[in-house]
CSV table of C-alpha atoms in Angstrom, one decimal:
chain,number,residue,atom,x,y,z
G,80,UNK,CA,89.1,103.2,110.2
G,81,UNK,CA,87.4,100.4,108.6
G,82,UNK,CA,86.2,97.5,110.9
G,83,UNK,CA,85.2,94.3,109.4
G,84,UNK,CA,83.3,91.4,111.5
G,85,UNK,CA,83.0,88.3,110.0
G,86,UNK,CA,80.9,85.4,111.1
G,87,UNK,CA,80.8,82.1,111.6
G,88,UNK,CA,85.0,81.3,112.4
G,89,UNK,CA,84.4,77.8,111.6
G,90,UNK,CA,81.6,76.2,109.4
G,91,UNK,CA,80.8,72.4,109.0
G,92,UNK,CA,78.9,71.2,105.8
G,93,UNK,CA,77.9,68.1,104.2
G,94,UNK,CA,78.6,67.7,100.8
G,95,UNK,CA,76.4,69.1,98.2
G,96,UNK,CA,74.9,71.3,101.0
G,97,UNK,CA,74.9,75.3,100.7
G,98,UNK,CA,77.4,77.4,102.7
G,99,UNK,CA,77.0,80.8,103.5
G,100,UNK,CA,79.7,83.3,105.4
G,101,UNK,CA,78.3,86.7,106.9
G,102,UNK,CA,80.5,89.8,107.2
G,103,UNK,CA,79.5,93.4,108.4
G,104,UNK,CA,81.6,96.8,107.7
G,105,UNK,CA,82.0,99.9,109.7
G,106,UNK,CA,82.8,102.5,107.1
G,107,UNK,CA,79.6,103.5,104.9
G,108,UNK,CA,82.7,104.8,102.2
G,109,UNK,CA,84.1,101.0,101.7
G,110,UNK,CA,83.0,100.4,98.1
G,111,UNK,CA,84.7,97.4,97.2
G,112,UNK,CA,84.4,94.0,98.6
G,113,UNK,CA,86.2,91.1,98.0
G,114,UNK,CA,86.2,87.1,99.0
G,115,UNK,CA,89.5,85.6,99.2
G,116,UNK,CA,90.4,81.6,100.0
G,117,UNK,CA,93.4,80.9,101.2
G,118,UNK,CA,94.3,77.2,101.8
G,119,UNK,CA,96.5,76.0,104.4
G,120,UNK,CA,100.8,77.6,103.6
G,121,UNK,CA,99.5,79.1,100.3
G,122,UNK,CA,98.3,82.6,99.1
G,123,UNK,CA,94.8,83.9,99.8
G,124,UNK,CA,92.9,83.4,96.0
G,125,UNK,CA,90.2,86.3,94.6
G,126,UNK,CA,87.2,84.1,94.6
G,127,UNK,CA,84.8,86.9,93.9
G,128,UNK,CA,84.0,90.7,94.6
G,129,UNK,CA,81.5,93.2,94.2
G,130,UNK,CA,81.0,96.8,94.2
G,131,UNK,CA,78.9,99.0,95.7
G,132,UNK,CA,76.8,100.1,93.2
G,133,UNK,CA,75.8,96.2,92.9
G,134,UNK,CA,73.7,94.0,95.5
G,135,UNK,CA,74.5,91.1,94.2
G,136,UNK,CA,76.8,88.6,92.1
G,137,UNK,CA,77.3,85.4,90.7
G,138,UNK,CA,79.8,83.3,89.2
G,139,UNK,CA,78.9,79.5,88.8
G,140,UNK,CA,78.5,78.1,92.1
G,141,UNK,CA,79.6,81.1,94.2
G,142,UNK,CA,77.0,84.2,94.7
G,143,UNK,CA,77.8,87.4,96.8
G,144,UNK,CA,75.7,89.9,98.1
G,145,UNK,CA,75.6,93.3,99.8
G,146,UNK,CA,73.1,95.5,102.2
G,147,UNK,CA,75.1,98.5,101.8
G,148,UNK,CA,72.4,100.2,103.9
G,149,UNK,CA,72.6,97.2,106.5
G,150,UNK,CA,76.8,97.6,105.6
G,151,UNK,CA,76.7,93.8,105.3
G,152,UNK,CA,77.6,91.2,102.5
G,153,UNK,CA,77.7,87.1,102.2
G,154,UNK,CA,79.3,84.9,100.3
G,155,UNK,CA,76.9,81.6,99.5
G,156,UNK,CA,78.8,78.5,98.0
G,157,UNK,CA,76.2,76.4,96.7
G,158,UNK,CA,76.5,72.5,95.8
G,159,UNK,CA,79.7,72.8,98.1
G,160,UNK,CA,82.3,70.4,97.7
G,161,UNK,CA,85.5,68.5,99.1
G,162,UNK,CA,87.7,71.1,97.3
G,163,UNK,CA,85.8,73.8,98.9
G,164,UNK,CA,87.3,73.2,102.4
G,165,UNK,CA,90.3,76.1,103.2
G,166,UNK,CA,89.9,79.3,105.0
G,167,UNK,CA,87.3,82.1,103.5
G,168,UNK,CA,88.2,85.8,104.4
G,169,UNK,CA,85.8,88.6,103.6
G,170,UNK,CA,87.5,92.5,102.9
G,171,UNK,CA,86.3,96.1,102.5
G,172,UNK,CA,88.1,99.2,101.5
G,173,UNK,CA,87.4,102.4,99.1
G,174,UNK,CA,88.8,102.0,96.0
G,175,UNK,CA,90.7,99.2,96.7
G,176,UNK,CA,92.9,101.1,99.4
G,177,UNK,CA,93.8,100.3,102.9
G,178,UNK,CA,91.4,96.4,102.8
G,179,UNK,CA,90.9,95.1,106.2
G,180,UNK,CA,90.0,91.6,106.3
G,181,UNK,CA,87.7,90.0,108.4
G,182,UNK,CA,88.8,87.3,110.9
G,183,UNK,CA,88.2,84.1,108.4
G,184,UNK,CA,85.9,81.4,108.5
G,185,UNK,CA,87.2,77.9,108.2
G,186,UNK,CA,85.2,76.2,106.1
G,187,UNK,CA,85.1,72.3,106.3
G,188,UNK,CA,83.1,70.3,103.6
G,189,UNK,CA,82.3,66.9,104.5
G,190,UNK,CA,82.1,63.5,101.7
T,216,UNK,CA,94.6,87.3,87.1
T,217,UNK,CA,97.4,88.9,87.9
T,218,UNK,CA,101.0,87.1,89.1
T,219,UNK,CA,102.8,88.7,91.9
T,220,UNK,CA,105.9,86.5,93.1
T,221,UNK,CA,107.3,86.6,96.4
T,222,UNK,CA,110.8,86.0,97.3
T,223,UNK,CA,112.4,83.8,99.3
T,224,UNK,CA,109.6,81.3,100.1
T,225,UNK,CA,110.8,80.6,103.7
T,226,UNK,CA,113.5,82.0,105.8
T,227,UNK,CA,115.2,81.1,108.2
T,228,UNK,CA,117.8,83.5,110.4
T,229,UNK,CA,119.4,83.8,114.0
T,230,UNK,CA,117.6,86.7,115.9
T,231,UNK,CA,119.9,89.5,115.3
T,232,UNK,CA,119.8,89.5,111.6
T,233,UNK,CA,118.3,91.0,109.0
T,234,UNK,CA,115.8,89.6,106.6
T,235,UNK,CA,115.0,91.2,103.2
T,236,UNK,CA,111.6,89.6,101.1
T,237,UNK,CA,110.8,90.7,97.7
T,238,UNK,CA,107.7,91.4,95.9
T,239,UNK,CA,107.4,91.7,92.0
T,240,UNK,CA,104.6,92.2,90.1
T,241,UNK,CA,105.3,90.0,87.0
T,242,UNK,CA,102.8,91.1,84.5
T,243,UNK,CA,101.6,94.5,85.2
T,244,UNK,CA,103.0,97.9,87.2
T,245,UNK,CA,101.7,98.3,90.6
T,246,UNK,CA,102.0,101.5,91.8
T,247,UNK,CA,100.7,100.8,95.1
T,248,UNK,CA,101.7,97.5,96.9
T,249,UNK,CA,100.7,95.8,100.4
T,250,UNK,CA,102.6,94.1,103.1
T,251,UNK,CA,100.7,91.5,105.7
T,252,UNK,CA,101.8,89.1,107.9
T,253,UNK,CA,99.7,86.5,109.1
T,254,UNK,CA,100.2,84.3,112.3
T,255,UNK,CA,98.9,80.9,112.3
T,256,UNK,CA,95.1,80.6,111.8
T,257,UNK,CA,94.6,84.4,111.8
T,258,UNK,CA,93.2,86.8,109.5
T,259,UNK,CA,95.5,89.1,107.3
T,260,UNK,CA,97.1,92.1,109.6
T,261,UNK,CA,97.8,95.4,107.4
T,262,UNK,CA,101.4,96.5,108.4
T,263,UNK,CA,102.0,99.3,105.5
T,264,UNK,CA,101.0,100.4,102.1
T,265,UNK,CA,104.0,101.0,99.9
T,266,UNK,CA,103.9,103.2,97.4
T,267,UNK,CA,106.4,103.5,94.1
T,268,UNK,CA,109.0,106.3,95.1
T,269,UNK,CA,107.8,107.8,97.9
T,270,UNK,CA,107.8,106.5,102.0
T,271,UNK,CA,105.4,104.1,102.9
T,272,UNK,CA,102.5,104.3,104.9
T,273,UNK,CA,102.3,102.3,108.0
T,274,UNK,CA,99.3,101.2,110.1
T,275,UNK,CA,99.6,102.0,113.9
T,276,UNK,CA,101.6,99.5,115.8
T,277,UNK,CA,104.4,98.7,113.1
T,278,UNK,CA,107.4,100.1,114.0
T,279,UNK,CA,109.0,102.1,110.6
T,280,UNK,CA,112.7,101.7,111.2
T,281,UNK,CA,112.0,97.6,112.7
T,282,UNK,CA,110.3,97.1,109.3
T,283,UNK,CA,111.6,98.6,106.0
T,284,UNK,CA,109.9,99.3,102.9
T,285,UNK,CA,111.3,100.3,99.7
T,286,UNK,CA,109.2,100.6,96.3
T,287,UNK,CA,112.0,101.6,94.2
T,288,UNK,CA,110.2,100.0,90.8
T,289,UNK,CA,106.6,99.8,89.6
T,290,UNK,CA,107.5,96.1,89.8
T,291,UNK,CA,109.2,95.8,93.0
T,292,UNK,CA,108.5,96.6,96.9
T,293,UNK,CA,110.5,95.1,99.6
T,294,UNK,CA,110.1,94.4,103.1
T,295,UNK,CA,113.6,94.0,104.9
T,296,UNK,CA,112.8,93.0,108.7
T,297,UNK,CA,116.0,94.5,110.7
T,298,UNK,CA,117.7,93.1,114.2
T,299,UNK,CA,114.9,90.4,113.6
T,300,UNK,CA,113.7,88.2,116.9
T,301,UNK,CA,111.6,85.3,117.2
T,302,UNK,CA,108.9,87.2,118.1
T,303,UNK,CA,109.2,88.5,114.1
T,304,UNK,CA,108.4,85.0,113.5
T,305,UNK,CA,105.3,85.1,111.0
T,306,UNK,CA,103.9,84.9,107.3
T,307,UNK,CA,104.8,87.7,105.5
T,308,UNK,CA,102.5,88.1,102.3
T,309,UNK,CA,102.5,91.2,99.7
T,310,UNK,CA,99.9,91.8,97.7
T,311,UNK,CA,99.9,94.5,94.6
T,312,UNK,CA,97.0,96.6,93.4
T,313,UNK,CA,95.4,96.5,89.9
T,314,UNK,CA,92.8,98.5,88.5
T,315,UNK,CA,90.6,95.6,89.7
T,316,UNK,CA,92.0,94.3,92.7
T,317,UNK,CA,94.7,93.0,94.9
T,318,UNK,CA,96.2,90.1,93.9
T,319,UNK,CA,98.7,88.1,96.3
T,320,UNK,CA,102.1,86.7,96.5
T,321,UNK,CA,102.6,83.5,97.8
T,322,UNK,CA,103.9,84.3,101.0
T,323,UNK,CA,107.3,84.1,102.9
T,324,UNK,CA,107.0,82.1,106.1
T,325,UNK,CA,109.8,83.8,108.2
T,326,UNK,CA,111.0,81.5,111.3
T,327,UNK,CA,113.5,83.5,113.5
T,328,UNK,CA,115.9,81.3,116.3
């Protein structure tokens, strides 16, 4: 089954910096690849997602983008901010079936 | 995006019992819906795909007949967590599947005494 590593657990930035999380995939089939931010008690939030017939993405200050050769993809949160801070999780699956989640990155953005 | 509700919110029960959560899609039919449970400051763990009337699938680990599923709408799923112990303690989140994605319900933090 599908294995998903995802890299670094916790991440410190100053404010207005760039953050960027790292995930790899085992299956070559995943084709769908979601972010997900989950803040502390509450539900883990679509962020973004891409495809795999697309290497990269963007949506205001959040980009994504996939190796599906390498089988890796990053999230990038540029100008980051206060709000940013919660818990990041990476997924993979084909067609949106059976996601594994990778083990989260805690992201802490610093005023 | 999509709302999925999730009920109750929290739980709590005497080990022994039986715990039943709901998940609803509110504003579309999901014919394919996800249970999780999360413990504290881990990652999402897969426990079974449920599917509108048929059995659900279940990942390897989760015992079928400790955890029930039924998915007896294309708006409803439900987990019902029998003879529950503390060890059953845990964040139980459903997601539902769109043509786009899976979007999630809010979560019921189960805490068994």
């Amino acid at each position: 089954g599908e294995n998903v590593e995802q890299h670094p657990s916790t991440l410190s930035v100053q404010e207005g910096d760039s953050a960027v999380i790292k995930c790899t995939y085992s299956d070559s089939a995943s084709n769908y690849f979601p972010w997900y931010k989950q803040e502390l008690g509450k539900r883990p939030q679509l962020i973004i997602d891409i495809r795999s017939n697309v290497g990269e993405k963007k949506d205001q200050r959040i980009a994504v983008t996939l190796n599906k050769t390498a089988k890796h993809f990053s999230l990038h949160i540029t100008e980051t901010q206060p709000e940013d801070s919660a818990v990041y999780f990476c997924a993979a699956s084909k067609n949106n079936n059976d996601m594994r989640f990778g083990a989260g990155t805690r992201l802490t953005v610093k005023p | 995006g999509a709302v999925v509700s999730q009920h109750p919110s929290w739980v709590i029960c005497k080990s022994g019992t039986s715990v039943k959560i709901e998940c609803r899609s509110l504003d579309f039919q999901a014919t394919t819906m996800f249970w999780y449970r999360q413990f504290p400051k881990q990652s999402l763990m897969l426990m079974a795909t449920s599917n509108e009337g048929s059995k659900a699938t279940y990942e390897q680990g989760v015992e079928k007949d400790k955890f029930l599923i039924n998915h007896a709408s294309l708006t409803l799923s439900t987990l019902t967590v029998t003879s529950a112990h503390p060890e059953d303690s845990s964040f139980y989140i459903c997601s539902a599947r769109t043509i786009g994605s899976q979007y999630f319900g809010p979560g019921t933090r189960l805490t068994v005494l």
